[in-house]
Amino acid sequence: MHYETLKKTLTPWKPVYLLEQTLPRRARGIVKTVLILLFAITSIWSIGLGLAFFSLWLILSLFDCFFYSLYFKRSKDTGRFACELALIVFGSPEGDLTYGFMSAKLGREILWRCGIDQESQKNFLSNRKSKVTSASFKLTRGHSILRGYLGGLLTSDIEFKNFILTHHVTEEEFLGAATWTASVRFNILKSKRWWGKDNLFKIDPIGRDWSYGKSFSLMKYARPLIISDSMGEEGYHIEEAKLLEIALSRSHEANALLVGDDGVGKMEVLEELHKLIEKDEVSAALSNKQIWVFEISTLSAAASNGQILERELIKVLQESERAGNVIFVIPNMAAFLSAGNSYGVSVLALLSPFLSSSQMQIVGVSNTEEYQRLLEPLGEIKQHFEKVNVLPVDEDALVQMLESEVNHLEKQMNILISYPALSEAVAASKQYFVDRPLADSAMDLIATSSAKVSQDGRGIVNKEDILSAVKSKTGIPTGFVKPEEKDKLLNLEIILKERIVGQDDAIKAVSDAVRRARSGIGNPLRPAGSFLFIGPTGVGKTETAKALGEVFFGQASKLLRLDMSEYNAPDSLNRLIGSFESKTPGTLTTLLRENPYGVLLLDEFEKTDSKVLDLFLQIIDEGIFSDMRGEKVSARNVIIVATSNAGSDLIFEYVKSGKDLSLARETIINEIIAKGIFKPELLNRFDGVILFHPLDEASLREVSKRLLSHLTLRLKKQGITLKISDSLISFLTKKGMDPKFGARPLNRAIQETVEQVIAKKMISGEITSGSEIELTEKDVNG
């Protein structure tokens, strides 16, 4: 759509623009307040003058009615924000559309909601080099005409787009901020339009309530469903609400059980049903129904014994049935049954007569774990209740659901929370806090960040504040890469080569994985990296993992090590994830919950049980798994390194024959699969299957130097200087050379020769603090 076509489409709303230019709504409000005061004062002594003021007030009120009638006017092509867009478009100079947007009230609020302050906005307008005209502008396709217009602005004005991006705001975040800002303005005006259909529906008709009986016990032990402000106009659980409506509209046993994970919005399904009832968009069986939420804790507190509990519960149910307009909600079905059992009362048996009633509907609510463990085995539940599964909403919908909660928090703390911060809170919660409901984690991050920003005296919460909160809660480095960290990331290969000898391919692979994870371009729903190191003993597989943990993560404790040869029995899976029967927590579960960030080293991976291999197939693929209680555990922020000696014989053969090992990679992997050591689907899940070379003489010589240098540093702390000669290095290299065991014999050779000689000399007093010693082959080969 071209700009002229856009203006024609928005022509029905042009009178609103003209009215706002002549007499803005805010000015009308102030004048109306003054006029009504003048009317009240002057009417005391002059009715005529008072009526004159009232007439002026009435004229302005009619202007308001005119404004509202056009503001809420809709068409299929424009959506609900057409009037807001018209105020921008008709106020924009055709030679500079970007200026028109940035100078409009809505435009300034959108940029502020993106976290871009007014000073930055002014600087951009002053320093830009080009302007977008109406002739070069073209609307992009979007969910609404407003998003299409803003998308077109970003496409047409590259300078403006770069301005947005330099403030770390993505295009989607910019459009999301626009929708949020316009929605807030729309809802504020909608609430003031008291004569609107939606507002009138909120007023309970007196006659309708009089036609039903009073339920005093129900009012004592239950409450009407509370409708949250986060319910969007279009709804987020409309499909589940429709299924619930069908279940509750049956002529017999019209009961339902809402089942879903914690935090997915089970009560929101009931809120959605309430909206449908209010709009009279439900079947006749649910028309004029009221949703009441039973509070078992209130009844339990009032009941001193089972007889009182039974009597009061029956009274509540009888009154609900007699009223004839009640949908009776039990918010925690498992707790409801458990409370009855604690008094020796079968509440399910008490419910039974009412489950077949045509005068009331009963809705139970349960999380998935309790349903599977406690409710599903009960035949009465399956017989009387229709199960309705409640699925989690996607991230975009969750962001919209949280917007109203964020608005309340802003008013409470007198700050502004940017849309990128809200979006990042949801994304970070999904990646870093999988064991908690997504909405709860996101709001926790926002609240923590808001408190910090408010304490620091700043006015706006940005994306970086959210990432800082993540780091403080988990210890995981997040946010923008600082200069010192940047140097380490860019030079990671060089740093690791100071620890690892002769394994350049492995070092490059893990370094690349770390950079991808830290930059944020890797898949956030998988581990930060996953590698299978294959090669002979003593060639640096484990040392590479250790070095990575120490060099990049800053501390040796960031290496989380499991000897997988210890997990080859039938009960190995339970030992790792926990056992429900014995209530024993799993080793892997505890390790990852206490250390959510680091290197997870799985030594001798090929020796573990097949069920454990299947577990890691899931972990590497999805980055999460469930513990014994069904709670999620995250492995998305660790680098998984599995080591194996599988294929070592083949590797030796290829190296011995002088062949390039990299060309034999596929052959070696196929041989491992053919022997049934690893399944192909498991190998394919790893980011890389890396072959470690046997160490040649040059590599072993370098290892000898490094091991001796470590000894030199230890002796230096005791005031002893050790000089290392080439002849000593050559001797140790030959003595410690064993292709089957790699560098491990070297360490033993140094211990048995060099360290042994020095130890004897220190004990005898021949070497003391301040001594300088140089050992020869003769000294250590005696």
Short mmCIF file of C-alpha atoms in Angstrom, two decimals, residues 131 347 375 473 477 718 777:
data_model
loop_
_atom_site.label_atom_id
_atom_site.label_comp_id
_atom_site.label_asym_id
_atom_site.label_seq_id
_atom_site.Cartn_x
_atom_site.Cartn_y
_atom_site.Cartn_z
CA LYS A 131 14.50 12.22 5.07
CA VAL A 347 -15.54 -35.63 49.66
CA LEU A 375 -6.68 -38.25 40.24
CA LYS A 473 20.44 -15.01 40.47
CA PRO A 477 27.36 -14.23 32.36
CA GLN A 718 59.88 -22.77 48.60
CA GLU A 777 70.03 -37.32 32.76
#
